[in-house]
Amino acid sequence: GKMLLAVLLALLLGPAGCPKTEPLSGSGQEPLFRGADRYDFAIVIPAGAVECFWQFAHQSGNFFFSYEVQRATGIGNSRNILATASDPNGFQLGISQEARGQINFLTKETGFYQLCLDNQQNHFGFMHVYLNFGVYYEGFDVENKQPEERKELNNTLEAIEVSIRKLQLHIFHMWRFYNFARMRKGSDSYLLESNYNYVNWWSMAQSCVIVLSGVLQLYFLKRLFNVQTSTRQKC
Protein backbone atom coordinates (compact mmCIF):
# COMPACT_ATOMS: atom_id res chain seq x y z
CA GLY A 1 0.00 0.00 0.00
CA LYS A 2 2.78 2.48 0.92
CA MET A 3 4.73 1.52 -2.22
CA LEU A 4 1.72 2.18 -4.44
CA LEU A 5 1.09 5.54 -2.74
CA ALA A 6 4.73 6.55 -3.29
CA VAL A 7 4.52 5.67 -7.00
CA LEU A 8 1.32 7.70 -7.41
CA LEU A 9 2.88 10.72 -5.65
CA ALA A 10 5.95 10.47 -7.91
CA LEU A 11 3.76 10.43 -11.01
CA LEU A 12 1.73 13.42 -9.84
CA LEU A 13 4.58 15.56 -8.55
CA GLY A 14 7.24 14.61 -11.09
CA PRO A 15 6.14 16.75 -14.08
CA ALA A 16 5.53 19.78 -11.88
CA GLY A 17 9.23 19.96 -11.05
CA CYS A 18 10.36 20.15 -14.69
CA PRO A 19 11.46 23.63 -15.79
CA LYS A 20 9.81 23.27 -19.22
CA THR A 21 8.13 20.62 -21.34
CA GLU A 22 7.97 20.08 -25.06
CA PRO A 23 5.64 17.84 -27.13
CA LEU A 24 7.46 14.83 -28.54
CA SER A 25 7.12 13.60 -32.12
CA GLY A 26 6.86 9.99 -33.23
CA SER A 27 10.45 9.88 -34.49
CA GLY A 28 13.51 12.05 -34.44
CA GLN A 29 13.11 12.95 -38.12
CA GLU A 30 9.60 14.37 -37.74
CA PRO A 31 9.10 17.99 -36.72
CA LEU A 32 7.77 18.89 -33.30
CA PHE A 33 4.04 19.50 -33.12
CA ARG A 34 3.10 23.05 -32.16
CA GLY A 35 -0.52 23.32 -33.39
CA ALA A 36 -1.80 26.47 -35.04
CA ASP A 37 0.56 29.43 -34.80
CA ARG A 38 -2.05 32.20 -34.90
CA TYR A 39 -5.70 32.80 -34.12
CA ASP A 40 -8.23 35.58 -34.61
CA PHE A 41 -11.78 35.44 -33.25
CA ALA A 42 -14.29 37.32 -31.10
CA ILE A 43 -15.49 36.32 -27.65
CA VAL A 44 -18.15 37.53 -25.21
CA ILE A 45 -16.87 37.85 -21.63
CA PRO A 46 -19.70 37.85 -19.03
CA ALA A 47 -19.89 40.34 -16.17
CA GLY A 48 -17.32 39.72 -13.45
CA ALA A 49 -15.67 36.87 -15.39
CA VAL A 50 -12.12 36.02 -16.47
CA GLU A 51 -11.34 34.17 -19.73
CA CYS A 52 -7.90 32.64 -20.37
CA PHE A 53 -6.24 31.03 -23.39
CA TRP A 54 -3.04 29.05 -23.82
CA GLN A 55 -0.78 29.29 -26.88
CA PHE A 56 2.14 26.89 -27.39
CA ALA A 57 5.40 28.45 -28.59
CA HIS A 58 8.99 27.38 -29.09
CA GLN A 59 12.03 29.30 -27.96
CA SER A 60 13.18 32.33 -29.97
CA GLY A 61 9.72 33.09 -31.29
CA ASN A 62 7.96 36.42 -31.70
CA PHE A 63 4.74 36.32 -29.68
CA PHE A 64 2.03 38.86 -30.47
CA PHE A 65 -1.25 39.50 -28.66
CA SER A 66 -3.65 42.26 -29.63
CA TYR A 67 -7.26 42.86 -28.65
CA GLU A 68 -10.02 45.45 -28.89
CA VAL A 69 -13.25 45.77 -26.93
CA GLN A 70 -15.89 46.23 -29.60
CA ARG A 71 -18.94 46.46 -27.38
CA ALA A 72 -19.61 46.91 -23.66
CA THR A 73 -22.80 46.95 -21.62
CA GLY A 74 -23.60 47.82 -18.05
CA ILE A 75 -23.39 50.95 -15.91
CA GLY A 76 -21.26 53.60 -17.59
CA ASN A 77 -20.52 51.33 -20.59
CA SER A 78 -16.80 51.40 -19.78
CA ARG A 79 -14.79 49.59 -22.47
CA ASN A 80 -11.61 49.18 -20.43
CA ILE A 81 -10.59 45.58 -19.74
CA LEU A 82 -7.55 44.03 -18.05
CA ALA A 83 -5.40 41.90 -20.40
CA THR A 84 -2.33 39.97 -19.21
CA ALA A 85 0.23 37.61 -20.77
CA SER A 86 2.33 35.12 -18.75
CA ASP A 87 5.12 32.69 -19.58
CA PRO A 88 4.95 28.90 -18.93
CA ASN A 89 6.20 29.48 -15.36
CA GLY A 90 3.43 31.97 -14.57
CA PHE A 91 5.67 35.06 -14.73
CA GLN A 92 3.78 38.06 -16.11
CA LEU A 93 5.28 39.35 -19.37
CA GLY A 94 2.86 42.16 -20.18
CA ILE A 95 -0.27 43.94 -19.04
CA SER A 96 -2.78 46.27 -20.68
CA GLN A 97 -5.85 47.93 -19.16
CA GLU A 98 -7.39 49.87 -22.04
CA ALA A 99 -10.18 49.42 -24.57
CA ARG A 100 -7.57 48.21 -27.08
CA GLY A 101 -3.99 47.11 -26.63
CA GLN A 102 -1.01 45.04 -27.75
CA ILE A 103 1.42 42.83 -25.86
CA ASN A 104 4.47 41.65 -27.82
CA PHE A 105 7.49 39.74 -26.52
CA LEU A 106 10.13 37.17 -27.43
CA THR A 107 9.56 33.61 -26.22
CA LYS A 108 12.60 32.66 -24.14
CA GLU A 109 11.49 29.10 -23.45
CA THR A 110 9.30 26.40 -24.94
CA GLY A 111 5.88 25.86 -23.45
CA PHE A 112 2.33 27.13 -23.15
CA TYR A 113 1.94 30.89 -22.72
CA GLN A 114 -1.19 32.13 -20.93
CA LEU A 115 -3.35 35.03 -22.12
CA CYS A 116 -6.15 36.32 -19.86
CA LEU A 117 -8.93 38.89 -20.19
CA ASP A 118 -10.37 40.12 -16.88
CA ASN A 119 -13.85 41.67 -16.78
CA GLN A 120 -14.22 41.53 -12.99
CA GLN A 121 -14.48 45.31 -12.59
CA ASN A 122 -17.68 45.31 -14.61
CA HIS A 123 -20.29 43.60 -12.43
CA PHE A 124 -23.38 44.46 -14.49
CA GLY A 125 -22.53 43.99 -18.17
CA PHE A 126 -20.69 41.83 -20.67
CA MET A 127 -17.94 42.74 -23.14
CA HIS A 128 -17.55 41.71 -26.77
CA VAL A 129 -13.80 41.45 -27.44
CA TYR A 130 -11.94 40.70 -30.69
CA LEU A 131 -8.66 38.80 -30.24
CA ASN A 132 -5.63 38.28 -32.47
CA PHE A 133 -2.70 36.34 -31.02
CA GLY A 134 -0.04 33.82 -31.94
CA VAL A 135 3.64 33.36 -32.57
CA TYR A 136 5.87 33.56 -35.64
CA TYR A 137 9.49 32.60 -36.23
CA GLU A 138 12.09 34.21 -38.43
CA GLY A 139 12.04 32.34 -41.72
CA PHE A 140 9.10 30.19 -40.44
CA ASP A 141 11.61 27.39 -39.78
CA VAL A 142 12.10 26.49 -36.11
CA GLU A 143 13.39 22.93 -36.24
CA ASN A 144 16.12 23.42 -38.87
CA LYS A 145 17.15 26.98 -38.10
CA GLN A 146 20.72 27.72 -39.23
CA PRO A 147 23.04 30.68 -38.57
CA GLU A 148 22.98 33.41 -41.18
CA GLU A 149 26.69 33.02 -41.93
CA ARG A 150 26.13 29.45 -43.13
CA LYS A 151 23.48 30.48 -45.67
CA GLU A 152 25.16 31.18 -48.98
CA LEU A 153 22.96 32.08 -51.90
CA ASN A 154 25.06 30.21 -54.45
CA ASN A 155 22.35 29.01 -56.77
CA THR A 156 18.98 30.05 -58.12
CA LEU A 157 16.94 27.53 -56.10
CA GLU A 158 18.30 28.77 -52.78
CA ALA A 159 17.68 32.39 -53.81
CA ILE A 160 14.09 31.51 -54.71
CA GLU A 161 13.62 29.75 -51.37
CA VAL A 162 14.85 32.78 -49.43
CA SER A 163 12.61 35.08 -51.48
CA ILE A 164 9.57 32.88 -50.78
CA ARG A 165 10.30 32.93 -47.04
CA LYS A 166 10.55 36.71 -47.10
CA LEU A 167 7.30 36.89 -49.04
CA GLN A 168 5.61 34.61 -46.47
CA LEU A 169 6.77 36.90 -43.68
CA HIS A 170 5.45 39.99 -45.48
CA ILE A 171 2.11 38.25 -46.13
CA PHE A 172 1.91 37.32 -42.45
CA HIS A 173 2.38 40.93 -41.35
CA MET A 174 -0.18 42.04 -43.93
CA TRP A 175 -2.58 39.54 -42.31
CA ARG A 176 -1.90 41.15 -38.93
CA PHE A 177 -2.58 44.66 -40.25
CA TYR A 178 -5.73 43.34 -41.91
CA ASN A 179 -6.91 42.03 -38.53
CA PHE A 180 -6.20 45.42 -36.94
CA ALA A 181 -8.48 46.95 -39.57
CA ARG A 182 -11.14 44.32 -38.82
CA MET A 183 -10.95 45.20 -35.13
CA ARG A 184 -11.45 48.89 -35.79
CA LYS A 185 -14.22 48.21 -38.30
CA GLY A 186 -16.13 46.05 -35.82
CA SER A 187 -15.68 48.57 -33.02
CA ASP A 188 -16.81 51.47 -35.25
CA SER A 189 -19.80 49.45 -36.42
CA TYR A 190 -20.98 48.81 -32.86
CA LEU A 191 -20.39 52.48 -32.00
CA LEU A 192 -22.45 53.66 -34.98
CA GLU A 193 -25.24 51.24 -34.10
CA SER A 194 -25.23 52.43 -30.49
CA ASN A 195 -25.33 56.11 -31.52
CA TYR A 196 -28.10 55.39 -34.02
CA ASN A 197 -30.24 53.72 -31.34
CA TYR A 198 -29.45 56.52 -28.88
CA VAL A 199 -30.52 59.23 -31.35
CA ASN A 200 -33.73 57.35 -32.20
CA TRP A 201 -34.73 56.80 -28.57
CA TRP A 202 -33.83 60.35 -27.58
CA SER A 203 -35.81 61.79 -30.51
CA MET A 204 -38.78 59.64 -29.58
CA ALA A 205 -38.55 60.74 -25.94
CA GLN A 206 -38.37 64.41 -26.94
CA SER A 207 -41.37 64.01 -29.25
CA CYS A 208 -43.36 62.43 -26.42
CA VAL A 209 -42.38 65.28 -24.08
CA ILE A 210 -43.44 67.91 -26.66
CA VAL A 211 -46.80 66.23 -27.26
CA LEU A 212 -47.41 65.77 -23.53
CA SER A 213 -46.53 69.40 -22.77
CA GLY A 214 -48.94 70.56 -25.51
CA VAL A 215 -51.74 68.42 -24.10
CA LEU A 216 -51.11 69.72 -20.56
CA GLN A 217 -51.06 73.34 -21.76
CA LEU A 218 -54.36 72.85 -23.61
CA TYR A 219 -55.88 71.18 -20.53
CA PHE A 220 -54.88 74.01 -18.16
CA LEU A 221 -56.03 76.71 -20.61
CA LYS A 222 -59.40 74.95 -20.92
CA ARG A 223 -59.76 74.82 -17.14
CA LEU A 224 -58.85 78.50 -16.88
CA PHE A 225 -61.60 79.52 -19.31
CA ASN A 226 -64.10 77.30 -17.51
CA VAL A 227 -63.32 79.01 -14.18
CA GLN A 228 -63.70 82.50 -15.67
CA THR A 229 -67.07 81.66 -17.28
CA SER A 230 -68.52 80.29 -14.06
CA THR A 231 -67.32 83.38 -12.14
CA ARG A 232 -69.08 85.80 -14.54
CA GLN A 233 -72.35 83.90 -14.26
CA LYS A 234 -72.35 84.26 -10.47
CA CYS A 235 -71.84 88.00 -10.70
PDB file of C-alpha atoms in Angstrom:
ATOM      1  CA  GLY A   1       0.000   0.000   0.000  1.00  0.00           C
ATOM      2  CA  LYS A   2       2.782   2.476   0.924  1.00  0.00           C
ATOM      3  CA  MET A   3       4.734   1.516  -2.218  1.00  0.00           C
ATOM      4  CA  LEU A   4       1.718   2.180  -4.443  1.00  0.00           C
ATOM      5  CA  LEU A   5       1.092   5.539  -2.738  1.00  0.00           C
ATOM      6  CA  ALA A   6       4.726   6.554  -3.293  1.00  0.00           C
ATOM      7  CA  VAL A   7       4.518   5.671  -7.002  1.00  0.00           C
ATOM      8  CA  LEU A   8       1.317   7.705  -7.407  1.00  0.00           C
ATOM      9  CA  LEU A   9       2.881  10.720  -5.654  1.00  0.00           C
ATOM     10  CA  ALA A  10       5.949  10.472  -7.908  1.00  0.00           C
ATOM     11  CA  LEU A  11       3.763  10.428 -11.015  1.00  0.00           C
ATOM     12  CA  LEU A  12       1.726  13.416  -9.837  1.00  0.00           C
ATOM     13  CA  LEU A  13       4.576  15.564  -8.554  1.00  0.00           C
ATOM     14  CA  GLY A  14       7.238  14.612 -11.090  1.00  0.00           C
ATOM     15  CA  PRO A  15       6.143  16.751 -14.084  1.00  0.00           C
ATOM     16  CA  ALA A  16       5.531  19.782 -11.882  1.00  0.00           C
ATOM     17  CA  GLY A  17       9.229  19.963 -11.051  1.00  0.00           C
ATOM     18  CA  CYS A  18      10.357  20.147 -14.687  1.00  0.00           C
ATOM     19  CA  PRO A  19      11.461  23.628 -15.789  1.00  0.00           C
ATOM     20  CA  LYS A  20       9.809  23.269 -19.217  1.00  0.00           C
ATOM     21  CA  THR A  21       8.126  20.622 -21.339  1.00  0.00           C
ATOM     22  CA  GLU A  22       7.973  20.077 -25.060  1.00  0.00           C
ATOM     23  CA  PRO A  23       5.642  17.839 -27.130  1.00  0.00           C
ATOM     24  CA  LEU A  24       7.464  14.827 -28.537  1.00  0.00           C
ATOM     25  CA  SER A  25       7.124  13.596 -32.125  1.00  0.00           C
ATOM     26  CA  GLY A  26       6.863   9.994 -33.233  1.00  0.00           C
ATOM     27  CA  SER A  27      10.451   9.875 -34.485  1.00  0.00           C
ATOM     28  CA  GLY A  28      13.514  12.048 -34.439  1.00  0.00           C
ATOM     29  CA  GLN A  29      13.106  12.947 -38.122  1.00  0.00           C
ATOM     30  CA  GLU A  30       9.595  14.366 -37.739  1.00  0.00           C
ATOM     31  CA  PRO A  31       9.100  17.994 -36.724  1.00  0.00           C
ATOM     32  CA  LEU A  32       7.773  18.890 -33.303  1.00  0.00           C
ATOM     33  CA  PHE A  33       4.040  19.500 -33.116  1.00  0.00           C
ATOM     34  CA  ARG A  34       3.096  23.052 -32.163  1.00  0.00           C
ATOM     35  CA  GLY A  35      -0.520  23.317 -33.385  1.00  0.00           C
ATOM     36  CA  ALA A  36      -1.796  26.473 -35.041  1.00  0.00           C
ATOM     37  CA  ASP A  37       0.559  29.433 -34.797  1.00  0.00           C
ATOM     38  CA  ARG A  38      -2.050  32.201 -34.901  1.00  0.00           C
ATOM     39  CA  TYR A  39      -5.703  32.805 -34.118  1.00  0.00           C
ATOM     40  CA  ASP A  40      -8.232  35.581 -34.609  1.00  0.00           C
ATOM     41  CA  PHE A  41     -11.782  35.439 -33.250  1.00  0.00           C
ATOM     42  CA  ALA A  42     -14.289  37.316 -31.103  1.00  0.00           C
ATOM     43  CA  ILE A  43     -15.488  36.319 -27.651  1.00  0.00           C
ATOM     44  CA  VAL A  44     -18.149  37.528 -25.214  1.00  0.00           C
ATOM     45  CA  ILE A  45     -16.869  37.850 -21.629  1.00  0.00           C
ATOM     46  CA  PRO A  46     -19.700  37.849 -19.029  1.00  0.00           C
ATOM     47  CA  ALA A  47     -19.892  40.345 -16.172  1.00  0.00           C
ATOM     48  CA  GLY A  48     -17.324  39.716 -13.448  1.00  0.00           C
ATOM     49  CA  ALA A  49     -15.667  36.867 -15.394  1.00  0.00           C
ATOM     50  CA  VAL A  50     -12.118  36.021 -16.473  1.00  0.00           C
ATOM     51  CA  GLU A  51     -11.345  34.175 -19.726  1.00  0.00           C
ATOM     52  CA  CYS A  52      -7.904  32.637 -20.370  1.00  0.00           C
ATOM     53  CA  PHE A  53      -6.241  31.030 -23.388  1.00  0.00           C
ATOM     54  CA  TRP A  54      -3.039  29.054 -23.822  1.00  0.00           C
ATOM     55  CA  GLN A  55      -0.777  29.292 -26.875  1.00  0.00           C
ATOM     56  CA  PHE A  56       2.136  26.891 -27.385  1.00  0.00           C
ATOM     57  CA  ALA A  57       5.400  28.446 -28.587  1.00  0.00           C
ATOM     58  CA  HIS A  58       8.988  27.384 -29.095  1.00  0.00           C
ATOM     59  CA  GLN A  59      12.025  29.301 -27.962  1.00  0.00           C
ATOM     60  CA  SER A  60      13.181  32.333 -29.975  1.00  0.00           C
ATOM     61  CA  GLY A  61       9.718  33.086 -31.293  1.00  0.00           C
ATOM     62  CA  ASN A  62       7.957  36.421 -31.704  1.00  0.00           C
ATOM     63  CA  PHE A  63       4.745  36.322 -29.679  1.00  0.00           C
ATOM     64  CA  PHE A  64       2.026  38.858 -30.470  1.00  0.00           C
ATOM     65  CA  PHE A  65      -1.253  39.498 -28.660  1.00  0.00           C
ATOM     66  CA  SER A  66      -3.654  42.261 -29.631  1.00  0.00           C
ATOM     67  CA  TYR A  67      -7.256  42.864 -28.650  1.00  0.00           C
ATOM     68  CA  GLU A  68     -10.021  45.451 -28.894  1.00  0.00           C
ATOM     69  CA  VAL A  69     -13.253  45.770 -26.927  1.00  0.00           C
ATOM     70  CA  GLN A  70     -15.889  46.235 -29.596  1.00  0.00           C
ATOM     71  CA  ARG A  71     -18.936  46.458 -27.376  1.00  0.00           C
ATOM     72  CA  ALA A  72     -19.612  46.909 -23.660  1.00  0.00           C
ATOM     73  CA  THR A  73     -22.799  46.952 -21.623  1.00  0.00           C
ATOM     74  CA  GLY A  74     -23.598  47.819 -18.049  1.00  0.00           C
ATOM     75  CA  ILE A  75     -23.394  50.948 -15.912  1.00  0.00           C
ATOM     76  CA  GLY A  76     -21.256  53.603 -17.594  1.00  0.00           C
ATOM     77  CA  ASN A  77     -20.519  51.335 -20.589  1.00  0.00           C
ATOM     78  CA  SER A  78     -16.799  51.402 -19.778  1.00  0.00           C
ATOM     79  CA  ARG A  79     -14.787  49.593 -22.465  1.00  0.00           C
ATOM     80  CA  ASN A  80     -11.613  49.177 -20.425  1.00  0.00           C
ATOM     81  CA  ILE A  81     -10.590  45.585 -19.735  1.00  0.00           C
ATOM     82  CA  LEU A  82      -7.547  44.035 -18.053  1.00  0.00           C
ATOM     83  CA  ALA A  83      -5.400  41.896 -20.396  1.00  0.00           C
ATOM     84  CA  THR A  84      -2.328  39.967 -19.209  1.00  0.00           C
ATOM     85  CA  ALA A  85       0.232  37.614 -20.767  1.00  0.00           C
ATOM     86  CA  SER A  86       2.326  35.124 -18.749  1.00  0.00           C
ATOM     87  CA  ASP A  87       5.124  32.689 -19.579  1.00  0.00           C
ATOM     88  CA  PRO A  88       4.952  28.904 -18.933  1.00  0.00           C
ATOM     89  CA  ASN A  89       6.202  29.482 -15.359  1.00  0.00           C
ATOM     90  CA  GLY A  90       3.428  31.971 -14.569  1.00  0.00           C
ATOM     91  CA  PHE A  91       5.666  35.060 -14.731  1.00  0.00           C
ATOM     92  CA  GLN A  92       3.779  38.063 -16.112  1.00  0.00           C
ATOM     93  CA  LEU A  93       5.277  39.346 -19.373  1.00  0.00           C
ATOM     94  CA  GLY A  94       2.857  42.157 -20.182  1.00  0.00           C
ATOM     95  CA  ILE A  95      -0.270  43.936 -19.041  1.00  0.00           C
ATOM     96  CA  SER A  96      -2.778  46.275 -20.678  1.00  0.00           C
ATOM     97  CA  GLN A  97      -5.849  47.929 -19.161  1.00  0.00           C
ATOM     98  CA  GLU A  98      -7.391  49.868 -22.045  1.00  0.00           C
ATOM     99  CA  ALA A  99     -10.183  49.416 -24.568  1.00  0.00           C
ATOM    100  CA  ARG A 100      -7.570  48.208 -27.079  1.00  0.00           C
ATOM    101  CA  GLY A 101      -3.992  47.111 -26.631  1.00  0.00           C
ATOM    102  CA  GLN A 102      -1.010  45.042 -27.750  1.00  0.00           C
ATOM    103  CA  ILE A 103       1.417  42.828 -25.856  1.00  0.00           C
ATOM    104  CA  ASN A 104       4.469  41.648 -27.819  1.00  0.00           C
ATOM    105  CA  PHE A 105       7.491  39.742 -26.520  1.00  0.00           C
ATOM    106  CA  LEU A 106      10.135  37.172 -27.429  1.00  0.00           C
ATOM    107  CA  THR A 107       9.560  33.607 -26.224  1.00  0.00           C
ATOM    108  CA  LYS A 108      12.596  32.656 -24.137  1.00  0.00           C
ATOM    109  CA  GLU A 109      11.488  29.101 -23.448  1.00  0.00           C
ATOM    110  CA  THR A 110       9.300  26.397 -24.941  1.00  0.00           C
ATOM    111  CA  GLY A 111       5.879  25.856 -23.448  1.00  0.00           C
ATOM    112  CA  PHE A 112       2.334  27.131 -23.153  1.00  0.00           C
ATOM    113  CA  TYR A 113       1.936  30.892 -22.719  1.00  0.00           C
ATOM    114  CA  GLN A 114      -1.188  32.129 -20.934  1.00  0.00           C
ATOM    115  CA  LEU A 115      -3.353  35.033 -22.119  1.00  0.00           C
ATOM    116  CA  CYS A 116      -6.150  36.320 -19.862  1.00  0.00           C
ATOM    117  CA  LEU A 117      -8.926  38.890 -20.188  1.00  0.00           C
ATOM    118  CA  ASP A 118     -10.368  40.115 -16.883  1.00  0.00           C
ATOM    119  CA  ASN A 119     -13.847  41.672 -16.781  1.00  0.00           C
ATOM    120  CA  GLN A 120     -14.218  41.532 -12.993  1.00  0.00           C
ATOM    121  CA  GLN A 121     -14.476  45.314 -12.585  1.00  0.00           C
ATOM    122  CA  ASN A 122     -17.682  45.307 -14.612  1.00  0.00           C
ATOM    123  CA  HIS A 123     -20.293  43.596 -12.426  1.00  0.00           C
ATOM    124  CA  PHE A 124     -23.378  44.458 -14.487  1.00  0.00           C
ATOM    125  CA  GLY A 125     -22.527  43.987 -18.167  1.00  0.00           C
ATOM    126  CA  PHE A 126     -20.688  41.827 -20.669  1.00  0.00           C
ATOM    127  CA  MET A 127     -17.938  42.740 -23.140  1.00  0.00           C
ATOM    128  CA  HIS A 128     -17.552  41.709 -26.766  1.00  0.00           C
ATOM    129  CA  VAL A 129     -13.797  41.446 -27.442  1.00  0.00           C
ATOM    130  CA  TYR A 130     -11.941  40.701 -30.687  1.00  0.00           C
ATOM    131  CA  LEU A 131      -8.656  38.802 -30.243  1.00  0.00           C
ATOM    132  CA  ASN A 132      -5.634  38.282 -32.469  1.00  0.00           C
ATOM    133  CA  PHE A 133      -2.700  36.345 -31.017  1.00  0.00           C
ATOM    134  CA  GLY A 134      -0.045  33.818 -31.939  1.00  0.00           C
ATOM    135  CA  VAL A 135       3.641  33.364 -32.574  1.00  0.00           C
ATOM    136  CA  TYR A 136       5.868  33.557 -35.641  1.00  0.00           C
ATOM    137  CA  TYR A 137       9.488  32.604 -36.227  1.00  0.00           C
ATOM    138  CA  GLU A 138      12.093  34.211 -38.430  1.00  0.00           C
ATOM    139  CA  GLY A 139      12.042  32.339 -41.722  1.00  0.00           C
ATOM    140  CA  PHE A 140       9.097  30.192 -40.443  1.00  0.00           C
ATOM    141  CA  ASP A 141      11.609  27.392 -39.777  1.00  0.00           C
ATOM    142  CA  VAL A 142      12.099  26.488 -36.113  1.00  0.00           C
ATOM    143  CA  GLU A 143      13.394  22.932 -36.238  1.00  0.00           C
ATOM    144  CA  ASN A 144      16.116  23.424 -38.866  1.00  0.00           C
ATOM    145  CA  LYS A 145      17.155  26.984 -38.101  1.00  0.00           C
ATOM    146  CA  GLN A 146      20.720  27.720 -39.225  1.00  0.00           C
ATOM    147  CA  PRO A 147      23.043  30.681 -38.569  1.00  0.00           C
ATOM    148  CA  GLU A 148      22.982  33.411 -41.177  1.00  0.00           C
ATOM    149  CA  GLU A 149      26.687  33.018 -41.931  1.00  0.00           C
ATOM    150  CA  ARG A 150      26.127  29.447 -43.131  1.00  0.00           C
ATOM    151  CA  LYS A 151      23.478  30.484 -45.671  1.00  0.00           C
ATOM    152  CA  GLU A 152      25.165  31.179 -48.984  1.00  0.00           C
ATOM    153  CA  LEU A 153      22.958  32.082 -51.901  1.00  0.00           C
ATOM    154  CA  ASN A 154      25.064  30.213 -54.449  1.00  0.00           C
ATOM    155  CA  ASN A 155      22.347  29.012 -56.775  1.00  0.00           C
ATOM    156  CA  THR A 156      18.976  30.048 -58.120  1.00  0.00           C
ATOM    157  CA  LEU A 157      16.942  27.529 -56.100  1.00  0.00           C
ATOM    158  CA  GLU A 158      18.297  28.773 -52.779  1.00  0.00           C
ATOM    159  CA  ALA A 159      17.676  32.391 -53.812  1.00  0.00           C
ATOM    160  CA  ILE A 160      14.085  31.512 -54.706  1.00  0.00           C
ATOM    161  CA  GLU A 161      13.622  29.746 -51.367  1.00  0.00           C
ATOM    162  CA  VAL A 162      14.847  32.780 -49.427  1.00  0.00           C
ATOM    163  CA  SER A 163      12.606  35.078 -51.479  1.00  0.00           C
ATOM    164  CA  ILE A 164       9.573  32.876 -50.783  1.00  0.00           C
ATOM    165  CA  ARG A 165      10.296  32.931 -47.041  1.00  0.00           C
ATOM    166  CA  LYS A 166      10.548  36.715 -47.099  1.00  0.00           C
ATOM    167  CA  LEU A 167       7.299  36.886 -49.040  1.00  0.00           C
ATOM    168  CA  GLN A 168       5.609  34.613 -46.473  1.00  0.00           C
ATOM    169  CA  LEU A 169       6.769  36.898 -43.678  1.00  0.00           C
ATOM    170  CA  HIS A 170       5.445  39.988 -45.481  1.00  0.00           C
ATOM    171  CA  ILE A 171       2.112  38.246 -46.130  1.00  0.00           C
ATOM    172  CA  PHE A 172       1.907  37.322 -42.450  1.00  0.00           C
ATOM    173  CA  HIS A 173       2.382  40.927 -41.350  1.00  0.00           C
ATOM    174  CA  MET A 174      -0.179  42.037 -43.934  1.00  0.00           C
ATOM    175  CA  TRP A 175      -2.576  39.544 -42.315  1.00  0.00           C
ATOM    176  CA  ARG A 176      -1.896  41.149 -38.926  1.00  0.00           C
ATOM    177  CA  PHE A 177      -2.577  44.658 -40.246  1.00  0.00           C
ATOM    178  CA  TYR A 178      -5.735  43.345 -41.906  1.00  0.00           C
ATOM    179  CA  ASN A 179      -6.907  42.032 -38.528  1.00  0.00           C
ATOM    180  CA  PHE A 180      -6.199  45.422 -36.936  1.00  0.00           C
ATOM    181  CA  ALA A 181      -8.479  46.952 -39.573  1.00  0.00           C
ATOM    182  CA  ARG A 182     -11.140  44.317 -38.823  1.00  0.00           C
ATOM    183  CA  MET A 183     -10.947  45.196 -35.126  1.00  0.00           C
ATOM    184  CA  ARG A 184     -11.451  48.888 -35.792  1.00  0.00           C
ATOM    185  CA  LYS A 185     -14.219  48.208 -38.299  1.00  0.00           C
ATOM    186  CA  GLY A 186     -16.134  46.052 -35.818  1.00  0.00           C
ATOM    187  CA  SER A 187     -15.681  48.574 -33.025  1.00  0.00           C
ATOM    188  CA  ASP A 188     -16.812  51.470 -35.250  1.00  0.00           C
ATOM    189  CA  SER A 189     -19.804  49.454 -36.421  1.00  0.00           C
ATOM    190  CA  TYR A 190     -20.977  48.811 -32.855  1.00  0.00           C
ATOM    191  CA  LEU A 191     -20.394  52.476 -31.995  1.00  0.00           C
ATOM    192  CA  LEU A 192     -22.447  53.659 -34.979  1.00  0.00           C
ATOM    193  CA  GLU A 193     -25.242  51.239 -34.103  1.00  0.00           C
ATOM    194  CA  SER A 194     -25.226  52.431 -30.486  1.00  0.00           C
ATOM    195  CA  ASN A 195     -25.325  56.107 -31.524  1.00  0.00           C
ATOM    196  CA  TYR A 196     -28.104  55.385 -34.022  1.00  0.00           C
ATOM    197  CA  ASN A 197     -30.238  53.715 -31.340  1.00  0.00           C
ATOM    198  CA  TYR A 198     -29.449  56.522 -28.879  1.00  0.00           C
ATOM    199  CA  VAL A 199     -30.520  59.229 -31.347  1.00  0.00           C
ATOM    200  CA  ASN A 200     -33.729  57.351 -32.201  1.00  0.00           C
ATOM    201  CA  TRP A 201     -34.734  56.797 -28.572  1.00  0.00           C
ATOM    202  CA  TRP A 202     -33.826  60.355 -27.576  1.00  0.00           C
ATOM    203  CA  SER A 203     -35.808  61.793 -30.509  1.00  0.00           C
ATOM    204  CA  MET A 204     -38.777  59.644 -29.576  1.00  0.00           C
ATOM    205  CA  ALA A 205     -38.548  60.742 -25.943  1.00  0.00           C
ATOM    206  CA  GLN A 206     -38.366  64.411 -26.944  1.00  0.00           C
ATOM    207  CA  SER A 207     -41.368  64.005 -29.247  1.00  0.00           C
ATOM    208  CA  CYS A 208     -43.362  62.434 -26.418  1.00  0.00           C
ATOM    209  CA  VAL A 209     -42.378  65.284 -24.083  1.00  0.00           C
ATOM    210  CA  ILE A 210     -43.443  67.912 -26.660  1.00  0.00           C
ATOM    211  CA  VAL A 211     -46.799  66.232 -27.265  1.00  0.00           C
ATOM    212  CA  LEU A 212     -47.407  65.768 -23.530  1.00  0.00           C
ATOM    213  CA  SER A 213     -46.529  69.398 -22.775  1.00  0.00           C
ATOM    214  CA  GLY A 214     -48.937  70.560 -25.509  1.00  0.00           C
ATOM    215  CA  VAL A 215     -51.736  68.422 -24.101  1.00  0.00           C
ATOM    216  CA  LEU A 216     -51.106  69.721 -20.565  1.00  0.00           C
ATOM    217  CA  GLN A 217     -51.063  73.344 -21.763  1.00  0.00           C
ATOM    218  CA  LEU A 218     -54.358  72.845 -23.606  1.00  0.00           C
ATOM    219  CA  TYR A 219     -55.876  71.183 -20.533  1.00  0.00           C
ATOM    220  CA  PHE A 220     -54.883  74.014 -18.163  1.00  0.00           C
ATOM    221  CA  LEU A 221     -56.035  76.706 -20.615  1.00  0.00           C
ATOM    222  CA  LYS A 222     -59.395  74.955 -20.920  1.00  0.00           C
ATOM    223  CA  ARG A 223     -59.761  74.818 -17.145  1.00  0.00           C
ATOM    224  CA  LEU A 224     -58.849  78.503 -16.876  1.00  0.00           C
ATOM    225  CA  PHE A 225     -61.596  79.520 -19.310  1.00  0.00           C
ATOM    226  CA  ASN A 226     -64.097  77.297 -17.514  1.00  0.00           C
ATOM    227  CA  VAL A 227     -63.318  79.007 -14.181  1.00  0.00           C
ATOM    228  CA  GLN A 228     -63.697  82.497 -15.673  1.00  0.00           C
ATOM    229  CA  THR A 229     -67.073  81.662 -17.284  1.00  0.00           C
ATOM    230  CA  SER A 230     -68.516  80.295 -14.058  1.00  0.00           C
ATOM    231  CA  THR A 231     -67.323  83.377 -12.137  1.00  0.00           C
ATOM    232  CA  ARG A 232     -69.082  85.801 -14.536  1.00  0.00           C
ATOM    233  CA  GLN A 233     -72.353  83.898 -14.265  1.00  0.00           C
ATOM    234  CA  LYS A 234     -72.350  84.258 -10.473  1.00  0.00           C
ATOM    235  CA  CYS A 235     -71.842  88.003 -10.703  1.00  0.00           C
TER     236      CYS A 235
END
